[in-house]
């Protein structure tokens, strides 16, 4: 999903604030060769997956959360702090709270305090939680701090990173008043603590994340079919609300309204210098024969989010897959090529801005134009980690683009390319977005479910009820 950002004014390396030292970056970095992900096609036609019962879902999520919390001391040591302290009130939660809470918690209660210790003294726990709206909570916190004596205590007060800035000003004032200078003088801003905690995905999540992604593909496949679309009658808004209804029917939810567009000459994300709301009103919204359709769509379940953009073609009556203009197929193949380029430069420890620049340079060397705007995904649709471009920030993203690329994480490879389509006598935009996961070492990145290398087909001939897709060309001669 695309979201506009403030105009890029400067790139600031966060060396002092984030403790991104060469040693730490090297510790994260994995030296892997240029990668083109193998087996990029989905293993089968996408199917719907029924979610577990609410009770079973809670058990699954809490097991994941327990494993993630157990890793917090490692994260604290990696970023050079001895403790991590969060405090929040009901309905005024720290952003990190939503990744720390149990599945049956719907908000913080009273005053909820979380304290994590990097190197607890023998026989003591590394994690503490208080739910207490009386002043005695600060006495208890101070007692633990005295026993553990941390020199550096991370708090979430970063000016620009949402996942590391969730401490409300009132809670900070209360801590200063009640804990005293002895402990508040040890408070430090270590943005990467919250970023790495939220951005790190444990292995157990992958099975269900693949199922969520496959379900999203199944919904798109059905939406982009004659079961939903009747050319000359169905509007793009009709398809959007069909998707919302299907999400509800399957007991999933979503983190943004589905967007369905008829691709024309104008880019759907607006002109290159757009800063405000990026979507351009189309001249029409009724789907017709010969249209190329685009969807931006995601599902949410089990505390996880997906993000996918696909393309479809509306066949005329009695047409088959061979009738799709070759220029459209070559445009899709060109978008696939840019995916390969971006992934080849996604080296763990590299900044998002360096990945962006290297990818754009290679794209230009290969003789085509496009935009790159990839983001982390997982706990949030736009989750914690470095950004690899934004639609209006192709020269680099301040602050967020300077963070190092984490391992053990999920990413949405989101981008678009320009391609001249002779059959339309126009340069058109081809949009793609697929989620990947880090497999580690020489394996590098892997598609969560697959990537779109074939158009979804909307058939219109009577009796053609099966959803079909057709394969694009390799498009090399177009590049």
Tab-separated table of C-alpha atoms in Angstrom:
chain	number	residue	atom	x	y	z
A	1	UNK	CA	0.000	0.000	0.000
A	2	UNK	CA	1.302	3.444	-0.893
A	3	UNK	CA	1.255	6.281	1.621
A	4	UNK	CA	2.573	9.807	0.919
A	5	UNK	CA	5.361	11.229	3.056
A	6	UNK	CA	6.859	14.664	3.786
A	7	UNK	CA	9.119	16.142	1.132
A	8	UNK	CA	12.700	14.963	1.283
A	9	UNK	CA	14.930	17.808	2.396
A	10	UNK	CA	18.062	16.082	3.638
A	11	UNK	CA	19.470	12.699	4.525
A	12	UNK	CA	20.695	12.406	8.082
A	13	UNK	CA	22.760	9.452	9.214
A	14	UNK	CA	21.567	8.575	12.704
A	15	UNK	CA	24.953	7.617	14.096
A	16	UNK	CA	24.659	9.097	17.560
A	17	UNK	CA	20.920	8.634	18.112
A	18	UNK	CA	20.652	5.085	16.830
A	19	UNK	CA	24.104	3.719	17.638
A	20	UNK	CA	24.490	2.435	14.083
A	21	UNK	CA	28.211	1.858	14.276
A	22	UNK	CA	30.251	-0.005	11.644
A	23	UNK	CA	30.705	-2.879	14.103
A	24	UNK	CA	26.977	-3.263	14.636
A	25	UNK	CA	26.193	-3.035	10.944
A	26	UNK	CA	28.789	-5.696	10.196
A	27	UNK	CA	27.247	-7.894	12.849
A	28	UNK	CA	23.912	-7.668	11.065
A	29	UNK	CA	25.265	-7.884	7.540
A	30	UNK	CA	25.118	-11.100	5.547
A	31	UNK	CA	27.342	-11.204	2.469
A	32	UNK	CA	25.156	-12.833	-0.157
A	33	UNK	CA	25.489	-12.900	-3.930
A	34	UNK	CA	23.103	-11.153	-6.301
A	35	UNK	CA	19.843	-13.028	-6.020
A	36	UNK	CA	16.949	-13.741	-8.296
A	37	UNK	CA	14.436	-15.609	-6.195
A	38	UNK	CA	13.872	-19.101	-7.504
A	39	UNK	CA	10.438	-20.685	-7.736
A	40	UNK	CA	8.754	-17.295	-7.952
A	41	UNK	CA	5.500	-18.720	-9.292
A	42	UNK	CA	2.916	-19.772	-6.680
A	43	UNK	CA	2.922	-23.525	-5.975
A	44	UNK	CA	-0.781	-23.883	-6.898
A	45	UNK	CA	-3.930	-21.912	-7.583
A	46	UNK	CA	-4.575	-19.814	-4.487
A	47	UNK	CA	-7.076	-21.194	-1.985
A	48	UNK	CA	-8.917	-19.717	0.987
A	49	UNK	CA	-7.740	-20.629	4.491
A	50	UNK	CA	-10.137	-20.727	7.425
A	51	UNK	CA	-8.765	-19.102	10.541
A	52	UNK	CA	-8.522	-21.043	13.796
A	53	UNK	CA	-11.135	-20.491	16.499
A	54	UNK	CA	-10.673	-17.353	18.556
A	55	UNK	CA	-9.452	-19.435	21.480
A	56	UNK	CA	-6.914	-21.314	19.378
A	57	UNK	CA	-5.838	-18.105	17.641
A	58	UNK	CA	-5.063	-16.549	21.023
A	59	UNK	CA	-2.879	-19.528	21.988
A	60	UNK	CA	-0.986	-19.294	18.688
A	61	UNK	CA	-0.399	-15.551	18.982
A	62	UNK	CA	0.653	-15.717	22.633
A	63	UNK	CA	3.237	-18.390	21.819
A	64	UNK	CA	4.722	-16.128	19.167
A	65	UNK	CA	4.738	-13.160	21.564
A	66	UNK	CA	6.457	-15.174	24.296
A	67	UNK	CA	9.241	-16.119	21.908
A	68	UNK	CA	9.648	-12.520	20.789
A	69	UNK	CA	9.811	-11.200	24.356
A	70	UNK	CA	12.458	-13.789	25.220
A	71	UNK	CA	14.629	-12.252	22.493
A	72	UNK	CA	14.474	-8.725	23.944
A	73	UNK	CA	17.663	-9.070	26.072
A	74	UNK	CA	19.594	-9.951	22.900
A	75	UNK	CA	18.240	-6.834	21.185
A	76	UNK	CA	19.142	-4.631	24.157
A	77	UNK	CA	22.696	-5.924	24.229
A	78	UNK	CA	23.047	-5.474	20.479
A	79	UNK	CA	22.109	-1.791	20.699
A	80	UNK	CA	24.191	-1.036	23.782
A	81	UNK	CA	21.566	-0.532	26.481
A	82	UNK	CA	20.942	-2.273	29.801
A	83	UNK	CA	17.166	-1.868	30.099
A	84	UNK	CA	14.056	-0.847	28.161
A	85	UNK	CA	11.258	0.956	30.009
A	86	UNK	CA	7.738	1.669	28.746
A	87	UNK	CA	4.775	3.161	30.572
A	88	UNK	CA	1.311	3.902	29.220
A	89	UNK	CA	-2.280	4.552	30.212
A	90	UNK	CA	-5.467	3.002	28.906
A	91	UNK	CA	-6.138	4.290	25.349
A	92	UNK	CA	-2.800	6.110	25.350
A	93	UNK	CA	-0.576	3.139	24.599
A	94	UNK	CA	3.034	3.158	23.468
A	95	UNK	CA	3.278	1.955	19.859
A	96	UNK	CA	5.417	-0.985	20.970
A	97	UNK	CA	2.685	-2.109	23.399
A	98	UNK	CA	0.681	-3.640	20.543
A	99	UNK	CA	3.521	-6.074	19.801
A	100	UNK	CA	4.045	-6.919	23.479
A	101	UNK	CA	0.480	-7.476	24.689
A	102	UNK	CA	-1.327	-10.795	24.993
A	103	UNK	CA	-4.008	-11.737	22.462
A	104	UNK	CA	-6.740	-11.163	25.042
A	105	UNK	CA	-5.581	-7.637	25.909
A	106	UNK	CA	-7.495	-4.991	24.017
A	107	UNK	CA	-5.783	-1.989	25.575
A	108	UNK	CA	-3.481	-1.056	28.407
A	109	UNK	CA	-5.157	-1.024	31.798
A	110	UNK	CA	-4.791	1.753	34.374
A	111	UNK	CA	-1.067	2.479	34.198
A	112	UNK	CA	0.696	-0.425	32.494
A	113	UNK	CA	4.503	-0.481	32.820
A	114	UNK	CA	6.904	-2.838	31.034
A	115	UNK	CA	10.565	-3.156	32.013
A	116	UNK	CA	13.095	-5.423	30.271
A	117	UNK	CA	16.641	-6.098	31.475
A	118	UNK	CA	19.534	-6.989	29.167
A	119	UNK	CA	21.640	-8.871	31.733
A	120	UNK	CA	19.514	-9.689	34.792
A	121	UNK	CA	21.301	-10.685	37.966
A	122	UNK	CA	21.332	-14.463	38.556
A	123	UNK	CA	17.970	-15.874	39.556
A	124	UNK	CA	15.976	-12.800	38.533
A	125	UNK	CA	13.695	-12.387	35.502
A	126	UNK	CA	14.472	-10.244	32.480
A	127	UNK	CA	10.888	-9.002	32.068
A	128	UNK	CA	8.611	-7.145	34.497
A	129	UNK	CA	5.057	-5.826	34.121
A	130	UNK	CA	2.999	-3.649	36.448
A	131	UNK	CA	-0.678	-2.707	36.170
A	132	UNK	CA	-1.126	-0.077	38.854
A	133	UNK	CA	-2.587	3.426	38.918
A	134	UNK	CA	-1.206	4.370	42.319
A	135	UNK	CA	2.104	6.101	43.148
A	136	UNK	CA	3.401	2.873	44.675
A	137	UNK	CA	4.161	1.577	41.186
A	138	UNK	CA	7.155	3.921	40.986
A	139	UNK	CA	8.501	2.595	44.289
A	140	UNK	CA	8.338	-0.923	42.867
A	141	UNK	CA	10.018	0.124	39.604
A	142	UNK	CA	12.782	1.894	41.512
A	143	UNK	CA	13.319	-1.218	43.614
A	144	UNK	CA	13.918	-3.352	40.512
A	145	UNK	CA	16.171	-0.706	38.975
A	146	UNK	CA	18.197	-0.580	42.187
A	147	UNK	CA	18.632	-4.346	42.154
A	148	UNK	CA	19.611	-4.448	38.465
A	149	UNK	CA	21.451	-1.085	38.341
A	150	UNK	CA	21.236	-0.449	34.556
A	151	UNK	CA	23.556	2.278	33.258
A	152	UNK	CA	21.508	3.001	30.131
A	153	UNK	CA	17.729	2.749	30.044
A	154	UNK	CA	16.091	2.993	26.638
A	155	UNK	CA	12.797	4.872	26.369
A	156	UNK	CA	10.703	5.444	23.253
A	157	UNK	CA	11.100	9.169	22.577
A	158	UNK	CA	12.501	9.388	19.053
A	159	UNK	CA	11.393	12.475	17.135
A	160	UNK	CA	10.779	10.819	13.761
A	161	UNK	CA	10.323	7.053	14.071
A	162	UNK	CA	6.759	6.145	15.039
A	163	UNK	CA	7.654	2.753	16.501
A	164	UNK	CA	10.232	4.365	18.793
A	165	UNK	CA	8.309	7.457	19.859
A	166	UNK	CA	5.312	6.067	21.728
A	167	UNK	CA	6.061	7.414	25.224
A	168	UNK	CA	3.487	10.102	25.972
A	169	UNK	CA	4.795	13.362	27.359
A	170	UNK	CA	2.645	13.054	30.473
A	171	UNK	CA	4.071	9.632	31.314
A	172	UNK	CA	7.602	10.928	30.863
A	173	UNK	CA	6.835	13.817	33.227
A	174	UNK	CA	5.431	11.388	35.807
A	175	UNK	CA	8.556	9.233	35.654
A	176	UNK	CA	10.813	12.257	36.074
A	177	UNK	CA	8.852	13.367	39.105
A	178	UNK	CA	8.479	9.971	40.764
A	179	UNK	CA	11.645	8.065	39.845
A	180	UNK	CA	13.984	10.973	40.357
A	181	UNK	CA	17.141	12.084	38.580
A	182	UNK	CA	19.120	9.034	39.659
A	183	UNK	CA	17.228	6.928	37.121
A	184	UNK	CA	15.861	9.452	34.635
A	185	UNK	CA	19.399	10.752	34.019
A	186	UNK	CA	20.142	7.301	32.608
A	187	UNK	CA	17.337	7.478	30.040
A	188	UNK	CA	18.581	7.243	26.451
A	189	UNK	CA	16.942	7.230	23.032
A	190	UNK	CA	17.775	3.988	21.201
A	191	UNK	CA	15.297	3.883	18.354
A	192	UNK	CA	16.563	0.578	16.963
A	193	UNK	CA	15.489	-1.317	20.084
A	194	UNK	CA	11.779	-0.892	19.311
A	195	UNK	CA	12.381	-1.069	15.563
A	196	UNK	CA	14.170	-4.412	15.780
A	197	UNK	CA	11.723	-5.863	18.306
A	198	UNK	CA	8.668	-5.006	16.199
A	199	UNK	CA	10.359	-5.801	12.886
A	200	UNK	CA	11.740	-9.230	13.826
A	201	UNK	CA	9.510	-12.146	12.825
A	202	UNK	CA	9.838	-15.479	14.653
A	203	UNK	CA	9.899	-18.653	12.562
A	204	UNK	CA	6.574	-19.934	13.883
A	205	UNK	CA	4.672	-17.084	12.236
A	206	UNK	CA	5.610	-18.130	8.717
A	207	UNK	CA	3.138	-20.989	8.321
A	208	UNK	CA	0.179	-18.727	8.962
A	209	UNK	CA	1.695	-15.778	7.118
A	210	UNK	CA	1.868	-17.916	3.978
A	211	UNK	CA	-1.773	-18.872	4.508
A	212	UNK	CA	-2.788	-15.229	4.882
A	213	UNK	CA	-0.932	-14.326	1.713
A	214	UNK	CA	-2.503	-17.212	-0.216
A	215	UNK	CA	-5.945	-16.151	1.004
A	216	UNK	CA	-5.301	-12.602	-0.204
A	217	UNK	CA	-4.358	-14.006	-3.626
A	218	UNK	CA	-7.525	-16.126	-3.667
A	219	UNK	CA	-9.667	-13.083	-2.923
A	220	UNK	CA	-7.981	-11.074	-5.682
A	221	UNK	CA	-8.353	-13.976	-8.112
A	222	UNK	CA	-12.072	-14.218	-7.469
A	223	UNK	CA	-12.568	-10.436	-7.528
A	224	UNK	CA	-10.801	-10.244	-10.886
A	225	UNK	CA	-13.066	-12.792	-12.560
A	226	UNK	CA	-16.397	-13.007	-14.353
A	227	UNK	CA	-17.931	-14.146	-11.072
A	228	UNK	CA	-17.673	-10.551	-9.861
A	229	UNK	CA	-17.109	-8.365	-12.940
A	230	UNK	CA	-19.618	-7.796	-15.751
A	231	UNK	CA	-18.092	-5.418	-18.326
A	232	UNK	CA	-20.204	-2.331	-18.917
A	233	UNK	CA	-21.978	-2.770	-15.577
A	234	UNK	CA	-19.517	-3.375	-12.726
A	235	UNK	CA	-17.623	-0.395	-11.336
A	236	UNK	CA	-14.255	-0.345	-9.636
A	237	UNK	CA	-16.034	0.668	-6.431
A	238	UNK	CA	-18.259	-2.407	-6.736
A	239	UNK	CA	-15.154	-4.600	-6.759
A	240	UNK	CA	-13.657	-2.757	-3.792
A	241	UNK	CA	-16.744	-3.377	-1.684
A	242	UNK	CA	-16.980	-6.980	-2.869
A	243	UNK	CA	-13.469	-7.446	-1.477
A	244	UNK	CA	-14.460	-5.851	1.826
A	245	UNK	CA	-17.478	-8.160	2.051
A	246	UNK	CA	-15.334	-11.202	1.229
A	247	UNK	CA	-12.874	-10.252	3.984
A	248	UNK	CA	-15.734	-10.087	6.470
A	249	UNK	CA	-17.240	-13.336	5.179
A	250	UNK	CA	-13.937	-15.138	5.821
A	251	UNK	CA	-13.603	-13.601	9.333
A	252	UNK	CA	-10.496	-11.672	8.345
A	253	UNK	CA	-10.142	-7.912	8.549
A	254	UNK	CA	-7.914	-5.385	6.773
A	255	UNK	CA	-5.745	-2.384	7.481
A	256	UNK	CA	-6.823	-0.235	4.511
A	257	UNK	CA	-9.693	0.098	2.079
A	258	UNK	CA	-9.071	-1.981	-1.087
A	259	UNK	CA	-8.248	0.145	-4.139
A	260	UNK	CA	-9.275	-0.996	-7.617
A	261	UNK	CA	-8.318	1.096	-10.636
A	262	UNK	CA	-8.574	1.052	-14.409
A	263	UNK	CA	-5.029	1.648	-15.613
A	264	UNK	CA	-4.852	4.457	-18.158
A	265	UNK	CA	-2.109	6.788	-19.247
A	266	UNK	CA	-1.989	8.705	-15.925
A	267	UNK	CA	-0.199	7.018	-12.998
A	268	UNK	CA	-2.561	6.079	-10.183
A	269	UNK	CA	-0.170	7.466	-7.585
A	270	UNK	CA	-0.290	10.898	-9.174
A	271	UNK	CA	2.404	12.958	-10.891
A	272	UNK	CA	6.024	12.361	-9.846
A	273	UNK	CA	6.120	15.402	-7.554
A	274	UNK	CA	2.840	14.638	-5.771
A	275	UNK	CA	2.980	15.242	-2.032
A	276	UNK	CA	-0.678	15.174	-1.048
A	277	UNK	CA	-3.235	12.370	-1.440
A	278	UNK	CA	-1.813	10.518	-4.440
A	279	UNK	CA	-4.794	8.941	-6.166
A	280	UNK	CA	-5.926	10.526	-9.440
A	281	UNK	CA	-9.616	10.442	-10.319
A	282	UNK	CA	-10.185	8.354	-13.434
A	283	UNK	CA	-12.368	9.582	-16.278
A	284	UNK	CA	-14.607	6.567	-15.712
A	285	UNK	CA	-15.049	3.826	-13.152
A	286	UNK	CA	-17.221	1.358	-15.113
A	287	UNK	CA	-15.098	-1.606	-16.175
A	288	UNK	CA	-15.119	-2.304	-19.930
A	289	UNK	CA	-13.743	-4.927	-22.300
A	290	UNK	CA	-10.017	-4.528	-22.917
A	291	UNK	CA	-9.321	-2.757	-19.621
A	292	UNK	CA	-6.200	-3.438	-17.597
A	293	UNK	CA	-7.204	-3.430	-13.936
A	294	UNK	CA	-5.107	-2.830	-10.835
A	295	UNK	CA	-5.785	-3.672	-7.196
A	296	UNK	CA	-4.019	-2.687	-3.982
A	297	UNK	CA	-5.218	-5.088	-1.301
A	298	UNK	CA	-4.278	-6.549	2.085
A	299	UNK	CA	-5.722	-8.788	4.795
A	300	UNK	CA	-5.211	-8.821	8.547
A	301	UNK	CA	-5.452	-11.756	10.960
A	302	UNK	CA	-3.526	-13.254	13.892
A	303	UNK	CA	-1.712	-9.961	14.398
A	304	UNK	CA	-0.248	-10.062	10.867
A	305	UNK	CA	-0.847	-7.959	7.757
A	306	UNK	CA	-0.317	-8.531	4.027
A	307	UNK	CA	0.024	-6.064	1.132
A	308	UNK	CA	-0.427	-7.025	-2.537
A	309	UNK	CA	-0.837	-5.249	-5.871
A	310	UNK	CA	-1.904	-7.230	-8.945
A	311	UNK	CA	-3.023	-6.614	-12.518
A	312	UNK	CA	-5.869	-8.134	-14.538
A	313	UNK	CA	-7.082	-7.967	-18.129
A	314	UNK	CA	-10.736	-7.967	-19.231
A	315	UNK	CA	-11.169	-10.176	-22.307
A	316	UNK	CA	-13.669	-9.392	-25.044
A	317	UNK	CA	-16.309	-12.076	-25.730
A	318	UNK	CA	-14.823	-15.164	-27.429
A	319	UNK	CA	-11.240	-13.994	-26.718
A	320	UNK	CA	-8.680	-16.184	-25.006
A	321	UNK	CA	-5.319	-15.629	-23.369
A	322	UNK	CA	-3.567	-15.118	-26.703
A	323	UNK	CA	-5.640	-11.973	-27.237
A	324	UNK	CA	-3.930	-9.922	-24.543
A	325	UNK	CA	-1.759	-7.234	-26.152
A	326	UNK	CA	1.889	-8.282	-26.090
A	327	UNK	CA	2.801	-4.798	-24.884
A	328	UNK	CA	0.858	-5.356	-21.676
A	329	UNK	CA	2.544	-8.693	-21.085
A	330	UNK	CA	5.961	-7.130	-21.636
A	331	UNK	CA	5.116	-4.364	-19.148
A	332	UNK	CA	4.335	-6.915	-16.452
A	333	UNK	CA	7.577	-8.740	-17.224
A	334	UNK	CA	9.477	-5.475	-16.873
A	335	UNK	CA	7.956	-4.961	-13.406
A	336	UNK	CA	9.126	-8.486	-12.512
A	337	UNK	CA	12.618	-7.532	-13.634
A	338	UNK	CA	12.664	-4.529	-11.322
A	339	UNK	CA	11.597	-6.827	-8.466
A	340	UNK	CA	14.638	-8.998	-9.187
A	341	UNK	CA	16.908	-5.948	-9.206
A	342	UNK	CA	15.662	-4.620	-5.870
A	343	UNK	CA	15.906	-7.976	-4.118
A	344	UNK	CA	19.446	-8.488	-5.420
A	345	UNK	CA	20.527	-5.351	-3.551
A	346	UNK	CA	18.685	-6.089	-0.272
A	347	UNK	CA	21.741	-6.993	1.783
A	348	UNK	CA	21.169	-7.182	5.529
A	349	UNK	CA	22.875	-4.250	7.272
A	350	UNK	CA	22.630	-1.966	4.220
A	351	UNK	CA	20.499	1.146	4.549
A	352	UNK	CA	17.272	1.510	2.635
A	353	UNK	CA	18.690	4.540	0.848
A	354	UNK	CA	21.748	2.644	-0.383
A	355	UNK	CA	19.528	-0.199	-1.624
A	356	UNK	CA	17.303	2.318	-3.381
A	357	UNK	CA	20.198	4.066	-5.124
A	358	UNK	CA	21.873	0.843	-6.241
A	359	UNK	CA	18.576	-0.490	-7.583
A	360	UNK	CA	17.716	2.687	-9.477
A	361	UNK	CA	21.224	2.822	-10.936
A	362	UNK	CA	20.931	-0.746	-12.236
A	363	UNK	CA	17.428	-0.093	-13.581
A	364	UNK	CA	18.715	2.917	-15.528
A	365	UNK	CA	21.737	0.944	-16.753
A	366	UNK	CA	19.315	-1.627	-18.159
A	367	UNK	CA	17.471	1.128	-19.971
A	368	UNK	CA	14.082	1.560	-18.356
A	369	UNK	CA	12.265	3.799	-15.890
A	370	UNK	CA	10.333	3.076	-12.734
A	371	UNK	CA	9.866	3.872	-9.073
A	372	UNK	CA	10.727	1.864	-5.960
A	373	UNK	CA	8.900	2.229	-2.644
A	374	UNK	CA	9.337	-0.915	-0.530
A	375	UNK	CA	8.482	-1.168	3.156
A	376	UNK	CA	8.588	-3.610	6.091
A	377	UNK	CA	5.378	-5.474	6.891
A	378	UNK	CA	4.185	-7.750	9.674
A	379	UNK	CA	2.729	-6.419	12.922
A	380	UNK	CA	1.688	-3.337	10.946
A	381	UNK	CA	0.955	-2.836	7.269
A	382	UNK	CA	3.771	-0.305	7.141
A	383	UNK	CA	5.872	-1.886	9.866
A	384	UNK	CA	9.175	-1.227	11.618
A	385	UNK	CA	12.388	-1.086	9.606
A	386	UNK	CA	14.130	0.823	6.867
A	387	UNK	CA	12.231	2.255	3.912
A	388	UNK	CA	13.495	1.620	0.385
A	389	UNK	CA	12.166	4.734	-1.327
A	390	UNK	CA	8.757	6.387	-1.409
A	391	UNK	CA	6.824	7.426	-4.494
A	392	UNK	CA	7.828	11.071	-4.091
A	393	UNK	CA	11.237	10.398	-2.499
A	394	UNK	CA	13.262	8.580	-5.130
A	395	UNK	CA	16.423	10.405	-4.056
A	396	UNK	CA	16.271	8.857	-0.583
A	397	UNK	CA	14.045	8.898	2.502
A	398	UNK	CA	15.182	11.009	5.471
A	399	UNK	CA	15.716	9.131	8.746
A	400	UNK	CA	13.736	5.977	7.910
A	401	UNK	CA	15.829	5.350	4.811
A	402	UNK	CA	19.012	5.564	6.886
A	403	UNK	CA	18.110	2.625	9.129
A	404	UNK	CA	19.872	-0.707	8.508
A	405	UNK	CA	17.977	-3.548	6.835
A	406	UNK	CA	17.144	-6.184	9.450
A	407	UNK	CA	17.242	-9.940	9.045
A	408	UNK	CA	14.401	-12.256	10.148
A	409	UNK	CA	11.821	-9.849	8.790
A	410	UNK	CA	9.120	-9.492	6.108
A	411	UNK	CA	9.082	-6.867	3.335
A	412	UNK	CA	6.622	-5.641	0.740
A	413	UNK	CA	8.441	-5.280	-2.577
A	414	UNK	CA	6.378	-2.392	-3.927
A	415	UNK	CA	7.246	-0.650	-7.199
A	416	UNK	CA	6.108	0.440	-10.636
A	417	UNK	CA	7.631	0.671	-14.116
A	418	UNK	CA	6.925	2.623	-17.267
A	419	UNK	CA	6.453	0.727	-20.520
A	420	UNK	CA	5.404	1.843	-23.971
A	421	UNK	CA	2.468	-0.255	-25.170
A	422	UNK	CA	2.263	-0.114	-28.978
A	423	UNK	CA	-1.300	-1.399	-29.016
A	424	UNK	CA	-2.363	1.622	-26.935
A	425	UNK	CA	0.188	4.054	-28.436
A	426	UNK	CA	0.953	5.153	-24.900
A	427	UNK	CA	3.478	4.741	-22.112
A	428	UNK	CA	1.634	3.007	-19.286
A	429	UNK	CA	2.416	2.274	-15.648
A	430	UNK	CA	2.662	-1.296	-14.378
A	431	UNK	CA	2.318	-1.673	-10.597
A	432	UNK	CA	3.367	-4.662	-8.524
A	433	UNK	CA	3.622	-5.491	-4.846
A	434	UNK	CA	4.456	-8.821	-3.228
A	435	UNK	CA	5.649	-9.797	0.234
A	436	UNK	CA	8.982	-11.523	0.865
A	437	UNK	CA	10.643	-13.026	3.932
A	438	UNK	CA	14.264	-13.358	4.974
A	439	UNK	CA	15.467	-16.986	4.850
A	440	UNK	CA	19.034	-16.274	5.890
A	441	UNK	CA	22.541	-16.813	4.547
A	442	UNK	CA	22.847	-17.833	0.907
A	443	UNK	CA	19.078	-18.350	0.687
A	444	UNK	CA	18.442	-14.639	1.063
A	445	UNK	CA	14.856	-13.570	0.413
A	446	UNK	CA	11.900	-15.728	-0.570
A	447	UNK	CA	8.411	-14.859	-1.818
A	448	UNK	CA	5.868	-15.548	0.893
A	449	UNK	CA	3.440	-17.074	-1.632
A	450	UNK	CA	4.810	-16.167	-5.039
A	451	UNK	CA	4.773	-13.186	-7.347
A	452	UNK	CA	2.470	-12.252	-10.198
A	453	UNK	CA	4.033	-13.234	-13.508
A	454	UNK	CA	0.667	-13.781	-15.210
A	455	UNK	CA	-2.366	-11.539	-15.642
A	456	UNK	CA	-5.583	-12.404	-13.888
A	457	UNK	CA	-8.190	-12.892	-16.608
A	458	UNK	CA	-11.765	-11.690	-16.529
A	459	UNK	CA	-13.544	-13.914	-19.048
A	460	UNK	CA	-16.814	-12.747	-20.531
A	461	UNK	CA	-17.878	-15.621	-22.777
A	462	UNK	CA	-20.915	-17.516	-21.528
A	463	UNK	CA	-20.003	-20.768	-19.814
A	464	UNK	CA	-16.429	-19.767	-18.975
A	465	UNK	CA	-16.626	-19.942	-15.219
A	466	UNK	CA	-13.094	-20.884	-14.291
A	467	UNK	CA	-10.708	-18.170	-13.113
A	468	UNK	CA	-7.657	-18.334	-15.344
A	469	UNK	CA	-4.371	-16.521	-15.585
A	470	UNK	CA	-2.007	-16.269	-18.519
A	471	UNK	CA	1.747	-16.038	-18.580
A	472	UNK	CA	3.617	-12.875	-19.491
A	473	UNK	CA	6.558	-12.708	-21.877
A	474	UNK	CA	10.058	-12.336	-20.546
A	475	UNK	CA	10.101	-8.846	-22.040
A	476	UNK	CA	13.893	-8.812	-22.413
A	477	UNK	CA	13.778	-7.226	-25.837
A	478	UNK	CA	11.712	-4.403	-24.332
A	479	UNK	CA	14.223	-3.626	-21.591
